PDB file of C-alpha atoms in Angstrom:
ATOM      1  CA  LEU A   1     -24.133  -4.871  21.076  1.00 58.00           C
ATOM      2  CA  ALA A   2     -27.403  -6.116  22.450  1.00 67.00           C
ATOM      3  CA  SER A   3     -28.302  -7.600  19.062  1.00 75.00           C
ATOM      4  CA  ILE A   4     -25.193  -9.815  19.139  1.00 74.00           C
ATOM      5  CA  GLY A   5     -26.569 -11.700  22.122  1.00 77.00           C
ATOM      6  CA  GLU A   6     -25.575 -15.350  22.089  1.00 83.00           C
ATOM      7  CA  HIS A   7     -23.452 -14.970  18.948  1.00 87.00           C
ATOM      8  CA  TRP A   8     -20.615 -13.066  20.619  1.00 87.00           C
ATOM      9  CA  PRO A   9     -18.164 -16.053  20.510  1.00 88.00           C
ATOM     10  CA  VAL A  10     -18.563 -16.249  16.726  1.00 89.00           C
ATOM     11  CA  VAL A  11     -18.085 -12.504  16.341  1.00 87.00           C
ATOM     12  CA  LEU A  12     -15.005 -12.623  18.573  1.00 88.00           C
ATOM     13  CA  TYR A  13     -13.542 -15.554  16.614  1.00 89.00           C
ATOM     14  CA  LEU A  14     -14.128 -13.852  13.263  1.00 87.00           C
ATOM     15  CA  SER A  15     -12.621 -10.582  14.450  1.00 86.00           C
ATOM     16  CA  VAL A  16      -9.510 -12.246  15.882  1.00 86.00           C
ATOM     17  CA  VAL A  17      -8.860 -14.971  13.306  1.00 85.00           C
ATOM     18  CA  GLY A  18     -10.454 -13.448  10.235  1.00 85.00           C
ATOM     19  CA  THR A  19      -8.910 -10.020  10.650  1.00 88.00           C
ATOM     20  CA  THR A  20      -6.091  -9.767  13.137  1.00 90.00           C
ATOM     21  CA  LEU A  21      -4.370 -13.106  12.558  1.00 89.00           C
ATOM     22  CA  THR A  22      -4.639 -13.012   8.772  1.00 87.00           C
ATOM     23  CA  ASN A  23      -3.299  -9.445   8.577  1.00 89.00           C
ATOM     24  CA  TRP A  24      -0.395 -10.368  10.848  1.00 92.00           C
ATOM     25  CA  LEU A  25       0.412 -13.466   8.761  1.00 91.00           C
ATOM     26  CA  GLN A  26       0.253 -11.421   5.555  1.00 88.00           C
ATOM     27  CA  ALA A  27       2.640  -8.801   6.957  1.00 90.00           C
ATOM     28  CA  LEU A  28       4.982 -11.544   8.172  1.00 92.00           C
ATOM     29  CA  GLY A  29       4.953 -13.219   4.758  1.00 90.00           C
ATOM     30  CA  GLN A  30       5.511  -9.963   2.906  1.00 88.00           C
ATOM     31  CA  SER A  31       8.515  -9.181   5.083  1.00 90.00           C
ATOM     32  CA  LYS A  32      10.181 -12.399   3.885  1.00 92.00           C
ATOM     33  CA  VAL A  33       9.990 -11.688   0.128  1.00 90.00           C
ATOM     34  CA  LYS A  34      11.025  -8.847  -2.149  1.00 90.00           C
ATOM     35  CA  ALA A  35       8.578  -5.981  -2.501  1.00 88.00           C
ATOM     36  CA  ALA A  36       7.960  -6.702  -6.197  1.00 86.00           C
ATOM     37  CA  ASP A  37       7.167 -10.350  -5.459  1.00 87.00           C
ATOM     38  CA  ALA A  38       4.843  -9.396  -2.613  1.00 88.00           C
ATOM     39  CA  ALA A  39       2.997  -7.010  -4.941  1.00 88.00           C
ATOM     40  CA  ILE A  40       2.557  -9.775  -7.521  1.00 88.00           C
ATOM     41  CA  ILE A  41       1.266 -12.217  -4.908  1.00 87.00           C
ATOM     42  CA  TYR A  42      -1.109  -9.612  -3.484  1.00 87.00           C
ATOM     43  CA  SER A  43      -2.428  -8.705  -6.945  1.00 90.00           C
ATOM     44  CA  MET A  44      -3.357 -12.371  -7.448  1.00 92.00           C
ATOM     45  CA  ASP A  45      -5.611 -12.306  -4.356  1.00 90.00           C
ATOM     46  CA  PRO A  46      -8.882 -12.129  -6.350  1.00 92.00           C
ATOM     47  CA  ILE A  47      -7.813 -15.174  -8.364  1.00 94.00           C
ATOM     48  CA  PHE A  48      -6.952 -17.093  -5.191  1.00 93.00           C
ATOM     49  CA  GLY A  49     -10.323 -16.146  -3.718  1.00 92.00           C
ATOM     50  CA  ALA A  50     -12.228 -17.271  -6.805  1.00 94.00           C
ATOM     51  CA  SER A  51     -10.233 -20.507  -6.945  1.00 94.00           C
ATOM     52  CA  PHE A  52     -10.929 -21.389  -3.327  1.00 94.00           C
ATOM     53  CA  SER A  53     -14.615 -20.490  -3.767  1.00 94.00           C
ATOM     54  CA  TRP A  54     -14.758 -22.916  -6.675  1.00 93.00           C
ATOM     55  CA  LEU A  55     -12.883 -25.669  -4.808  1.00 95.00           C
ATOM     56  CA  LEU A  56     -14.590 -25.373  -1.437  1.00 94.00           C
ATOM     57  CA  LEU A  57     -18.039 -23.991  -2.237  1.00 94.00           C
ATOM     58  CA  ASP A  58     -18.549 -25.106  -5.851  1.00 93.00           C
ATOM     59  CA  GLU A  59     -19.127 -21.496  -6.937  1.00 95.00           C
ATOM     60  CA  ARG A  60     -18.835 -20.587 -10.606  1.00 93.00           C
ATOM     61  CA  LEU A  61     -17.471 -17.479 -12.317  1.00 92.00           C
ATOM     62  CA  GLY A  62     -19.461 -15.846 -15.054  1.00 95.00           C
ATOM     63  CA  LEU A  63     -18.023 -14.351 -18.211  1.00 96.00           C
ATOM     64  CA  GLN A  64     -17.150 -11.079 -16.467  1.00 96.00           C
ATOM     65  CA  GLY A  65     -15.277 -12.945 -13.721  1.00 94.00           C
ATOM     66  CA  LEU A  66     -13.366 -15.064 -16.223  1.00 95.00           C
ATOM     67  CA  VAL A  67     -12.371 -11.954 -18.157  1.00 96.00           C
ATOM     68  CA  GLY A  68     -11.210 -10.402 -14.887  1.00 95.00           C
ATOM     69  CA  VAL A  69      -9.063 -13.445 -14.137  1.00 94.00           C
ATOM     70  CA  ALA A  70      -7.546 -13.247 -17.624  1.00 96.00           C
ATOM     71  CA  VAL A  71      -6.795  -9.531 -17.257  1.00 96.00           C
ATOM     72  CA  ILE A  72      -5.175  -9.952 -13.833  1.00 95.00           C
ATOM     73  CA  PHE A  73      -3.175 -12.997 -14.904  1.00 92.00           C
ATOM     74  CA  GLY A  74      -2.098 -11.244 -18.119  1.00 94.00           C
ATOM     75  CA  ALA A  75      -0.968  -8.191 -16.173  1.00 92.00           C
ATOM     76  CA  VAL A  76       1.054 -10.393 -13.817  1.00 91.00           C
ATOM     77  CA  LEU A  77       2.717 -12.146 -16.761  1.00 91.00           C
ATOM     78  CA  LEU A  78       3.523  -8.815 -18.410  1.00 91.00           C
ATOM     79  CA  SER A  79       4.962  -7.380 -15.228  1.00 87.00           C
ATOM     80  CA  ARG A  80       7.138 -10.440 -14.653  1.00 84.00           C
ATOM     81  CA  ALA A  81       8.343 -10.409 -18.268  1.00 83.00           C
ATOM     82  CA  GLY A  82       9.251  -6.730 -17.898  1.00 74.00           C
ATOM     83  CA  ALA A  83      11.072  -7.411 -14.638  1.00 65.00           C
ATOM     84  CA  SER A  84      13.304 -10.062 -16.173  1.00 61.00           C
ATOM     85  CA  GLY A  85      14.436  -7.756 -18.977  1.00 57.00           C
ATOM     86  CA  ALA A  86      14.877  -4.648 -16.822  1.00 53.00           C
ATOM     87  CA  SER A  87      18.250  -3.081 -16.177  1.00 51.00           C
ATOM     88  CA  ALA A  88      19.830  -3.418 -12.771  1.00 50.00           C
ATOM     89  CA  THR A  89      19.787  -0.562 -10.302  1.00 52.00           C
ATOM     90  CA  ASP A  90      22.774   0.846  -8.512  1.00 49.00           C
ATOM     91  CA  SER A  91      23.110   1.142  -4.723  1.00 53.00           C
ATOM     92  CA  ARG A  92      21.029   4.348  -4.695  1.00 54.00           C
ATOM     93  CA  GLY A  93      18.152   2.654  -6.523  1.00 52.00           C
ATOM     94  CA  GLU A  94      18.767   4.578  -9.749  1.00 54.00           C
ATOM     95  CA  TRP A  95      18.749   2.812 -13.100  1.00 51.00           C
ATOM     96  CA  GLU A  96      22.122   1.930 -14.543  1.00 51.00           C
ATOM     97  CA  ALA A  97      22.757   2.481 -18.242  1.00 47.00           C
TER      98      ALA A  97
END
């Protein structure tokens, strides 16, 4: 702790806002949507991060990053397409014929 010195307000801010508040807001948001939708939103997190890095910091993705975005986005599209054609479940959560 001695090495923190005069930077303790920044460390405190980052620990409270960057960790505690964001985790609480994420849990609050996830409690308001269906579990499948929350999983889709959470799986898009790397794409949101890359997008905000590009918008705010002018960072660029290389070929590997662009392929990663395509894979994640493709998986999301496939999962949503499968969800719309899936059978309904009964009250016990079992698949109906």
